[in-house]
Coordinates of C-alpha atoms in Angstrom, one line a residue:
Chain G
X26 CA 1.0 33.6 -33.0
X27 CA 1.1 30.1 -34.5
X28 CA 2.0 26.9 -32.4
X29 CA 5.2 26.7 -34.2
X30 CA 6.0 30.5 -33.5
X31 CA 5.4 29.8 -29.8
X32 CA 7.5 26.9 -29.7
X33 CA 10.4 28.7 -31.3
X34 CA 10.0 31.7 -28.8
X35 CA 10.1 29.1 -25.9
X36 CA 13.2 27.5 -27.5
X37 CA 14.9 30.9 -27.7
X38 CA 14.0 31.8 -24.1
X39 CA 15.4 28.5 -22.9
X40 CA 18.6 29.0 -24.9
X41 CA 19.0 32.5 -23.5
X42 CA 18.0 31.4 -19.9
X43 CA 20.8 28.5 -20.1
X44 CA 23.4 30.8 -21.3
X45 CA 22.7 33.3 -18.4
X46 CA 22.7 30.3 -16.0
X47 CA 26.0 29.1 -17.2
X48 CA 27.5 32.6 -17.0
X49 CA 26.3 33.0 -13.5
X50 CA 27.3 29.5 -12.3
X51 CA 30.9 29.8 -13.7
X52 CA 31.7 33.5 -13.6
X53 CA 29.2 35.4 -11.3
X54 CA 28.9 33.1 -8.3
X55 CA 31.7 33.1 -5.9
X56 CA 33.7 30.0 -4.9
X57 CA 32.8 28.6 -1.4
X58 CA 35.0 29.8 1.3
X59 CA 34.8 26.8 3.6
X60 CA 36.1 24.2 1.0
X61 CA 39.9 24.1 0.8
X62 CA 40.7 21.6 -2.0
X63 CA 38.9 21.8 -5.4
X64 CA 36.3 24.3 -4.3
X65 CA 35.2 24.4 -8.2
X66 CA 33.6 21.2 -7.5
X67 CA 30.7 22.9 -5.5
X68 CA 29.6 24.4 -8.9
X69 CA 27.7 21.1 -9.6
X70 CA 25.3 22.0 -7.0
X71 CA 23.6 24.5 -9.2
X72 CA 22.9 21.7 -11.8
X73 CA 22.3 18.9 -9.4
X74 CA 19.7 21.0 -7.3
X75 CA 17.9 22.3 -10.4
X76 CA 17.8 18.9 -12.0
X77 CA 16.4 17.2 -8.9
X78 CA 13.7 19.9 -8.6
X79 CA 12.7 19.3 -12.2
X80 CA 12.6 15.5 -11.5
X81 CA 10.0 16.0 -8.9
X82 CA 7.9 18.5 -11.0
X83 CA 8.0 16.0 -13.9
X84 CA 6.7 13.1 -11.8
X85 CA 4.2 15.4 -10.2
X86 CA 2.9 16.2 -13.7
X87 CA 2.7 12.5 -14.4
X88 CA 0.5 12.1 -11.3
X89 CA -1.8 14.9 -12.3
X90 CA -2.0 13.7 -16.0
X91 CA -2.9 10.1 -14.7
X92 CA -5.7 11.4 -12.4
X93 CA -7.0 13.5 -15.2
X94 CA -6.9 10.8 -17.7
X95 CA -8.9 8.3 -15.7
X96 CA -11.4 11.2 -15.0
X97 CA -11.7 12.4 -18.5
X98 CA -10.5 9.6 -20.7
X99 CA -9.0 12.1 -22.9
X100 CA -5.9 11.0 -24.9
X101 CA -4.3 14.3 -24.3
X102 CA -3.8 13.8 -20.6
X103 CA -2.2 10.3 -21.3
X104 CA 0.2 11.9 -23.8
X105 CA 1.1 14.5 -21.4
X106 CA 1.8 11.9 -18.5
X107 CA 3.9 9.8 -20.8
X108 CA 6.0 12.8 -22.1
X109 CA 6.6 14.0 -18.6
X110 CA 7.6 10.6 -17.3
X111 CA 10.2 10.3 -20.0
X112 CA 11.7 13.7 -19.4
X113 CA 11.5 12.7 -15.6
X114 CA 13.6 9.7 -16.1
X115 CA 16.3 11.7 -18.0
X116 CA 16.4 14.3 -15.3
X117 CA 16.4 11.6 -12.6
X118 CA 19.2 9.9 -14.2
X119 CA 21.2 13.2 -14.1
X120 CA 20.5 13.6 -10.5
X121 CA 21.9 10.1 -10.1
X122 CA 24.9 10.9 -12.1
X123 CA 25.7 14.4 -10.7
X124 CA 25.1 13.3 -7.1
X125 CA 28.0 10.8 -7.0
X126 CA 30.4 13.1 -8.8
X127 CA 29.7 15.7 -6.0
X128 CA 29.8 12.9 -3.3
X129 CA 33.2 11.8 -4.6
X130 CA 34.7 15.2 -4.3
X131 CA 33.0 16.3 -1.0
X132 CA 33.0 13.1 0.9
X133 CA 35.4 10.9 -1.0
X134 CA 32.7 8.1 -1.7
X135 CA 30.9 7.6 -5.0
X136 CA 27.8 6.5 -3.3
X137 CA 26.2 7.2 0.1
X138 CA 22.9 5.8 1.2
X139 CA 21.6 9.4 2.0
X140 CA 17.9 9.5 2.2
X141 CA 17.4 12.0 -0.6
X142 CA 19.8 10.1 -2.9
X143 CA 18.3 6.8 -2.1
X144 CA 14.8 8.0 -2.5
X145 CA 15.8 9.3 -5.9
X146 CA 17.1 5.9 -6.9
X147 CA 13.8 4.2 -5.8
X148 CA 11.9 7.1 -7.8
X149 CA 14.0 6.1 -10.8
X150 CA 13.1 2.4 -10.4
X151 CA 9.3 3.3 -10.0
X152 CA 9.2 5.4 -13.2
X153 CA 11.3 2.9 -15.2
X154 CA 8.5 0.4 -14.2
X155 CA 6.1 3.0 -15.4
X156 CA 7.6 3.1 -18.9
X157 CA 7.9 -0.6 -18.8
X158 CA 4.1 -1.0 -18.3
X159 CA 3.6 1.4 -21.2
X160 CA 5.8 -0.7 -23.5
X161 CA 4.2 -4.0 -22.5
X162 CA 0.4 -3.0 -22.8
X163 CA -0.9 -4.1 -26.3
X164 CA -3.7 -1.7 -27.1
X165 CA -3.5 2.2 -26.8
X166 CA -6.5 2.5 -24.5
X167 CA -5.2 -0.2 -22.1
X168 CA -1.8 1.3 -22.0
X169 CA -3.0 4.5 -21.1
X170 CA -5.3 3.1 -18.4
X171 CA -2.7 0.8 -16.8
X172 CA 0.1 3.6 -16.9
X173 CA -2.4 6.0 -15.3
X174 CA -3.1 3.7 -12.5
X175 CA 0.4 3.0 -11.8
X176 CA 1.4 6.7 -12.1
X177 CA -0.9 7.4 -9.2
X178 CA 0.3 4.4 -7.2
X179 CA 3.9 5.3 -7.7
X180 CA 3.5 8.9 -6.7
X181 CA 1.6 8.1 -3.6
X182 CA 4.4 5.6 -2.7
X183 CA 7.3 8.2 -2.8
X184 CA 6.6 9.9 0.7
X185 CA 6.4 6.6 2.3
X186 CA 9.5 5.5 0.8
X187 CA 11.4 8.7 1.8
X188 CA 9.8 8.4 5.4
X189 CA 11.1 4.7 5.6
X190 CA 14.5 5.4 4.3
X191 CA 14.9 8.4 6.6
X192 CA 14.2 6.3 9.7
X193 CA 16.4 3.5 8.3
X194 CA 19.3 5.9 7.9
X195 CA 18.9 7.2 11.5
X196 CA 19.5 3.5 12.7
X197 CA 22.5 3.2 10.6
X198 CA 24.0 6.6 10.8
X199 CA 26.4 8.0 8.2
X200 CA 29.7 9.6 8.9
X201 CA 28.9 12.2 6.2
X202 CA 26.2 14.7 6.6
X203 CA 24.7 16.3 3.5
X204 CA 22.4 19.4 4.0
X205 CA 23.6 22.9 4.9
X206 CA 26.0 24.0 2.2
X207 CA 25.7 27.6 3.4
X208 CA 24.9 29.8 0.4
X209 CA 25.8 33.4 0.0
X210 CA 23.3 35.8 -1.6
X211 CA 25.1 35.6 -4.9
X212 CA 25.0 31.9 -4.8
X213 CA 21.4 31.7 -4.0
X214 CA 20.6 34.0 -6.9
X215 CA 22.6 31.7 -9.2
X216 CA 20.8 28.8 -8.0
X217 CA 17.4 30.3 -8.6
X218 CA 18.3 31.4 -12.0
X219 CA 19.7 28.0 -12.9
X220 CA 16.4 26.4 -11.6
X221 CA 14.4 28.8 -13.7
X222 CA 16.5 27.8 -16.8
X223 CA 16.1 24.2 -16.2
X224 CA 12.4 24.5 -15.7
X225 CA 12.1 26.3 -19.1
X226 CA 14.1 23.4 -20.6
X227 CA 11.7 21.0 -19.3
X228 CA 8.7 22.8 -20.7
X229 CA 10.6 23.0 -23.9
X230 CA 11.3 19.2 -24.1
X231 CA 7.6 18.6 -23.1
X232 CA 6.3 20.7 -25.9
X233 CA 8.5 19.0 -28.4
X234 CA 7.6 15.6 -27.1
X235 CA 3.9 16.4 -27.1
X236 CA 4.4 17.5 -30.8
X237 CA 5.9 14.2 -31.8
X238 CA 3.0 12.4 -30.2
X239 CA 0.7 14.6 -32.2
X240 CA 2.6 14.0 -35.5
X241 CA 2.6 10.3 -34.7
X242 CA -1.2 10.2 -34.3
X243 CA -1.6 12.1 -37.7
X244 CA 0.6 9.6 -39.5
X245 CA -1.3 6.6 -38.1
X246 CA -4.6 8.5 -39.2
X247 CA -3.2 9.0 -42.6
X248 CA -2.1 5.4 -43.0
X249 CA -5.5 4.3 -42.0
X250 CA -7.2 6.5 -44.5
X251 CA -5.0 5.1 -47.2
X252 CA -5.6 1.6 -46.2
X253 CA -9.3 2.2 -46.4
X254 CA -8.9 3.5 -49.9
X255 CA -7.3 0.4 -51.0
Chain A
X146 CA -22.5 -4.9 3.0
X147 CA -23.5 -8.6 3.7
X148 CA -23.7 -9.0 0.0
X149 CA -20.3 -7.7 -0.5
X150 CA -18.8 -9.9 2.2
X151 CA -20.6 -12.9 0.9
X152 CA -19.1 -12.4 -2.6
X153 CA -15.7 -11.8 -1.2
X154 CA -16.0 -15.1 0.7
X155 CA -17.1 -16.9 -2.3
X156 CA -13.9 -15.8 -4.3
X157 CA -11.7 -16.7 -1.5
X158 CA -13.4 -20.1 -1.1
X159 CA -13.1 -20.6 -4.8
X160 CA -9.4 -19.8 -4.9
X161 CA -8.4 -21.8 -1.8
X162 CA -10.4 -24.8 -3.0
X163 CA -8.8 -24.5 -6.4
X164 CA -5.4 -24.4 -4.8
X165 CA -5.9 -27.2 -2.2
X166 CA -7.1 -29.5 -5.0
X167 CA -3.9 -29.1 -6.9
X168 CA -1.4 -27.7 -4.2
X169 CA 0.6 -26.6 -7.3
X170 CA 1.4 -23.1 -6.0
X171 CA 1.8 -24.1 -2.4
X172 CA 4.4 -26.7 -3.3
X173 CA 6.4 -24.4 -5.7
X174 CA 6.4 -21.6 -3.2
X175 CA 7.5 -23.6 -0.3
X176 CA 10.3 -25.3 -2.3
X177 CA 11.4 -21.9 -3.8
X178 CA 11.5 -20.4 -0.3
X179 CA 13.7 -23.3 0.8
X180 CA 15.9 -23.0 -2.2
X181 CA 16.5 -19.3 -1.5
X182 CA 17.5 -20.0 2.0
X183 CA 19.9 -22.9 1.1
X184 CA 21.4 -20.6 -1.7
X185 CA 22.0 -17.9 0.8
X186 CA 23.6 -20.4 3.4
X187 CA 26.1 -21.3 0.6
X188 CA 26.6 -17.6 -0.1
X189 CA 27.1 -16.7 3.4
X190 CA 28.7 -19.1 5.8
X191 CA 25.9 -20.2 8.1
X192 CA 28.2 -21.1 11.0
X193 CA 29.5 -17.6 11.5
X194 CA 28.2 -15.7 14.4
X195 CA 27.7 -12.7 12.2
X196 CA 25.2 -14.5 10.2
X197 CA 22.6 -13.5 13.0
X198 CA 22.8 -10.0 11.8
X199 CA 21.7 -10.7 8.3
X200 CA 19.4 -13.7 9.0
X201 CA 16.3 -11.4 9.1
X202 CA 17.1 -10.0 5.7
X203 CA 17.6 -13.3 4.3
X204 CA 14.3 -14.6 5.6
X205 CA 12.3 -11.6 4.1
X206 CA 14.0 -11.9 0.9
X207 CA 12.8 -15.7 0.8
X208 CA 9.3 -14.8 1.9
X209 CA 8.9 -12.0 -0.9
X210 CA 10.6 -14.0 -3.6
X211 CA 8.3 -17.0 -2.9
X212 CA 5.3 -14.7 -2.4
X213 CA 5.8 -13.2 -5.9
X214 CA 5.5 -16.8 -7.5
X215 CA 2.0 -17.1 -5.9
X216 CA 0.9 -13.4 -6.9
X217 CA 1.9 -14.1 -10.4
X218 CA -0.4 -17.0 -10.8
X219 CA -3.3 -15.5 -9.0
X220 CA -4.6 -13.6 -11.9
X221 CA -2.8 -15.4 -14.6
X222 CA -4.6 -18.7 -13.7
X223 CA -7.9 -16.9 -14.4
X224 CA -6.9 -16.4 -18.0
X225 CA -7.1 -20.0 -18.8
X226 CA -10.5 -20.8 -20.1
X227 CA -11.3 -17.0 -19.9
X228 CA -12.5 -17.5 -16.5
X229 CA -11.6 -13.8 -15.9
X230 CA -14.4 -12.9 -18.1
X231 CA -16.8 -15.1 -15.8
X232 CA -15.4 -13.1 -12.8
X233 CA -16.0 -9.9 -14.4
X234 CA -19.5 -10.8 -15.6
X235 CA -20.4 -11.8 -12.0
X236 CA -23.1 -9.3 -10.7
X237 CA -20.7 -8.1 -7.8
X238 CA -18.8 -5.0 -7.2
X239 CA -15.3 -5.3 -8.8
X240 CA -13.5 -4.5 -5.7
X241 CA -15.0 -7.7 -4.2
X242 CA -12.6 -9.6 -6.7
X243 CA -9.9 -7.6 -5.5
X244 CA -10.4 -8.2 -1.7
X245 CA -11.2 -11.8 -2.4
X246 CA -7.8 -12.2 -4.3
X247 CA -6.0 -10.3 -1.4
X248 CA -7.4 -12.7 1.2
X249 CA -6.8 -15.9 -0.7
X250 CA -3.2 -14.6 -1.6
X251 CA -2.6 -13.6 1.9
X252 CA -3.7 -17.0 3.3
X253 CA -1.4 -18.9 1.0
X254 CA 1.6 -16.5 1.7
X255 CA 1.2 -16.5 5.5
X256 CA 0.8 -20.5 5.3
X257 CA 4.1 -20.7 3.6
X258 CA 5.8 -18.3 6.0
X259 CA 4.3 -20.3 9.0
X260 CA 5.8 -23.4 7.6
X261 CA 9.1 -22.1 6.5
X262 CA 10.1 -19.7 9.3
X263 CA 10.7 -22.4 12.1
X264 CA 12.7 -24.3 9.6
X265 CA 14.9 -21.3 8.6
X266 CA 15.5 -20.7 12.4
X267 CA 16.5 -24.4 12.7
X268 CA 18.8 -24.3 9.6
X269 CA 20.6 -21.3 10.8
X270 CA 20.7 -22.6 14.5
X271 CA 19.0 -19.4 15.8
X272 CA 17.7 -19.4 19.2
X273 CA 14.5 -17.1 19.2
X274 CA 13.8 -15.9 22.7
X275 CA 11.7 -12.7 22.1
X276 CA 7.9 -12.4 22.0
X277 CA 6.4 -14.7 19.3
X278 CA 3.2 -12.6 19.5
X279 CA 5.1 -9.6 18.1
X280 CA 6.9 -11.6 15.5
X281 CA 3.6 -12.8 14.3
X282 CA 2.3 -9.2 14.1
X283 CA 5.4 -8.2 12.3
X284 CA 5.1 -11.0 9.7
X285 CA 1.4 -10.5 9.3
X286 CA 1.6 -6.8 9.0
X287 CA 4.6 -6.9 6.4
X288 CA 2.9 -9.7 4.5
X289 CA -0.4 -7.9 4.2
X290 CA 1.1 -4.7 2.8
X291 CA 3.1 -6.8 0.3
X292 CA 0.0 -8.9 -0.6
X293 CA -2.3 -5.8 -0.8
X294 CA -0.3 -3.9 -3.4
X295 CA 1.1 -7.1 -5.0
X296 CA -2.5 -8.5 -5.8
X297 CA -3.3 -5.1 -7.4
X298 CA -0.1 -5.0 -9.5
X299 CA -0.5 -8.8 -10.4
X300 CA -4.0 -7.9 -11.9
X301 CA -2.3 -5.1 -13.8
X302 CA 0.7 -7.3 -15.1
X303 CA -1.6 -10.2 -16.0
X304 CA -3.2 -8.2 -18.8
X305 CA 0.1 -7.2 -20.4
X306 CA 2.4 -9.1 -22.8
X307 CA 5.2 -9.9 -20.4
X308 CA 3.2 -10.3 -17.2
X309 CA 5.5 -12.7 -15.4
X310 CA 8.6 -10.8 -15.9
X311 CA 6.8 -7.4 -15.4
X312 CA 5.4 -8.1 -11.9
X313 CA 8.7 -8.1 -9.8
X314 CA 10.0 -5.1 -11.7
X315 CA 6.9 -3.0 -10.9
X316 CA 6.2 -4.5 -7.5
X317 CA 9.8 -4.3 -5.8
X318 CA 10.2 -0.7 -6.0
X319 CA 6.8 0.1 -4.6
X320 CA 7.2 -2.3 -1.6
X321 CA 10.7 -0.8 -0.5
X322 CA 9.0 0.6 2.7
X323 CA 7.6 -3.0 3.6
X324 CA 11.1 -4.4 3.1
X325 CA 12.9 -1.9 5.3
X326 CA 10.3 -1.8 7.9
X327 CA 9.9 -5.7 8.2
X328 CA 13.4 -6.4 8.1
X329 CA 14.3 -3.8 10.7
X330 CA 11.4 -5.0 12.9
X331 CA 12.5 -8.6 12.7
X332 CA 16.0 -7.6 13.5
X333 CA 15.0 -5.7 16.6
X334 CA 12.9 -8.9 17.8
X335 CA 15.8 -11.2 17.1
X336 CA 18.1 -8.9 19.2
X337 CA 15.5 -9.4 22.0
X338 CA 13.5 -6.2 21.6
X339 CA 9.7 -5.9 22.1
X340 CA 6.8 -3.5 21.2
X341 CA 8.7 -0.5 22.4
X342 CA 11.6 -0.9 19.9
X343 CA 9.3 -1.8 17.0
X344 CA 6.6 0.7 17.5
X345 CA 8.0 3.3 15.1
X346 CA 8.3 0.8 12.2
X347 CA 4.9 -0.7 13.0
X348 CA 3.4 2.7 12.4
X349 CA 5.3 3.0 9.0
X350 CA 3.9 -0.5 8.0
X351 CA 0.4 0.3 9.2
X352 CA 0.4 3.4 7.0
X353 CA 1.7 1.5 4.1
X354 CA -1.1 -1.2 4.7
X355 CA -3.9 1.3 4.8
X356 CA -2.7 3.5 2.0
X357 CA -2.2 0.4 -0.2
X358 CA -5.5 -1.2 0.6
X359 CA -7.6 2.0 0.0
X360 CA -6.0 3.2 -3.3
X361 CA -6.2 -0.2 -5.1
X362 CA -9.7 -0.4 -3.7
X363 CA -10.5 2.9 -5.4
X364 CA -8.5 2.0 -8.7
X365 CA -9.3 -1.5 -9.2
X366 CA -12.2 -1.1 -11.4
X367 CA -10.0 0.7 -13.9
X368 CA -8.0 -2.5 -14.2
X369 CA -10.7 -4.8 -15.1
X370 CA -12.5 -2.9 -17.9
X371 CA -13.2 -5.2 -20.8

């Protein structure tokens, strides 16, 4: 099967998985019993959690790609890290948008300095910094090298940030407690399908983004060949 | 090992000598730290009793903002006359350059802090009664983590187009644990606490300091490839 064929299959599988996930979220999964007004709001959990998981996966791929680039100096790893960081930022922004929507309904505040939410915010800043480094380095080789170095530093920092924010929160306790939502088996199944669908979507984005990078490289090469002929 | 220490010492000596000849960075950092505090005292009424609660935060913001000024210059100044090439051509391990820069930046930043901290306390009329020894430990450990990762990222930023704008944006998210830990510890000490109260935070900062001294040490050679 050609690369294009494989991509189409992946795209189709993603489409079907997302449809199934939507069906399960809105029709199959029961409403939570312990929430009185607007229990429908709880549905956002299926998206919020899936997207949050992908965000960590994406940034882990950046970390792995960065190490592999410094070890091998192969452009492929750099392109992979860059693609994953861009998708990660999109997913991270989605977490930061769906979080407040849920928080407003559940706790009546848009934002709470919950350790997970706050760590996600810092994560967002770290990977925006990663993309800014990519933008401000001049040569390709330098950009790849600096981005890889920062990709490692940034990822290593995340557990320390989480630890620090968690202790900081225990000093300034919140009235609201996140955590145990209490999922029924049907809800758990829905969440798992939703996570799987979003993971497929991540890989589909990744494949498309890698293809764009490849085409861009080809265009540059063709341009250079033409310039050489002139 | 002795060879390595000698090269680190030479770089520290060079940096400090150059700085004390002009005192360009020291004076700007000190004035800037003052300005931050004065600006804060207009933003928040300094005569209110509640100001004591936020004073540790104000002090650390002033330290970090003025520290960034120094970090920005530490590698940019090497680009004048291409002296960075000279440093890279020197027959020493690249990490000696990193450690030398960390030590010289640390000296400058702590000097500014030592001069400005008493003045901040006077300006906000704060009577500090807890242990000066632990306050020194807190300031030194927090500053060290900030300078260790800051020097590394300054080297990275100095090689890009928008270096002076880039450094604060890439440095502040990384040093969030230092900011939280240092401010909390200073707050606990200002409230009359001692080692027992700050021990947990001191461990967080210690972990940060070690991690961000070892990782830049491993990665520094990748930043300075010609």
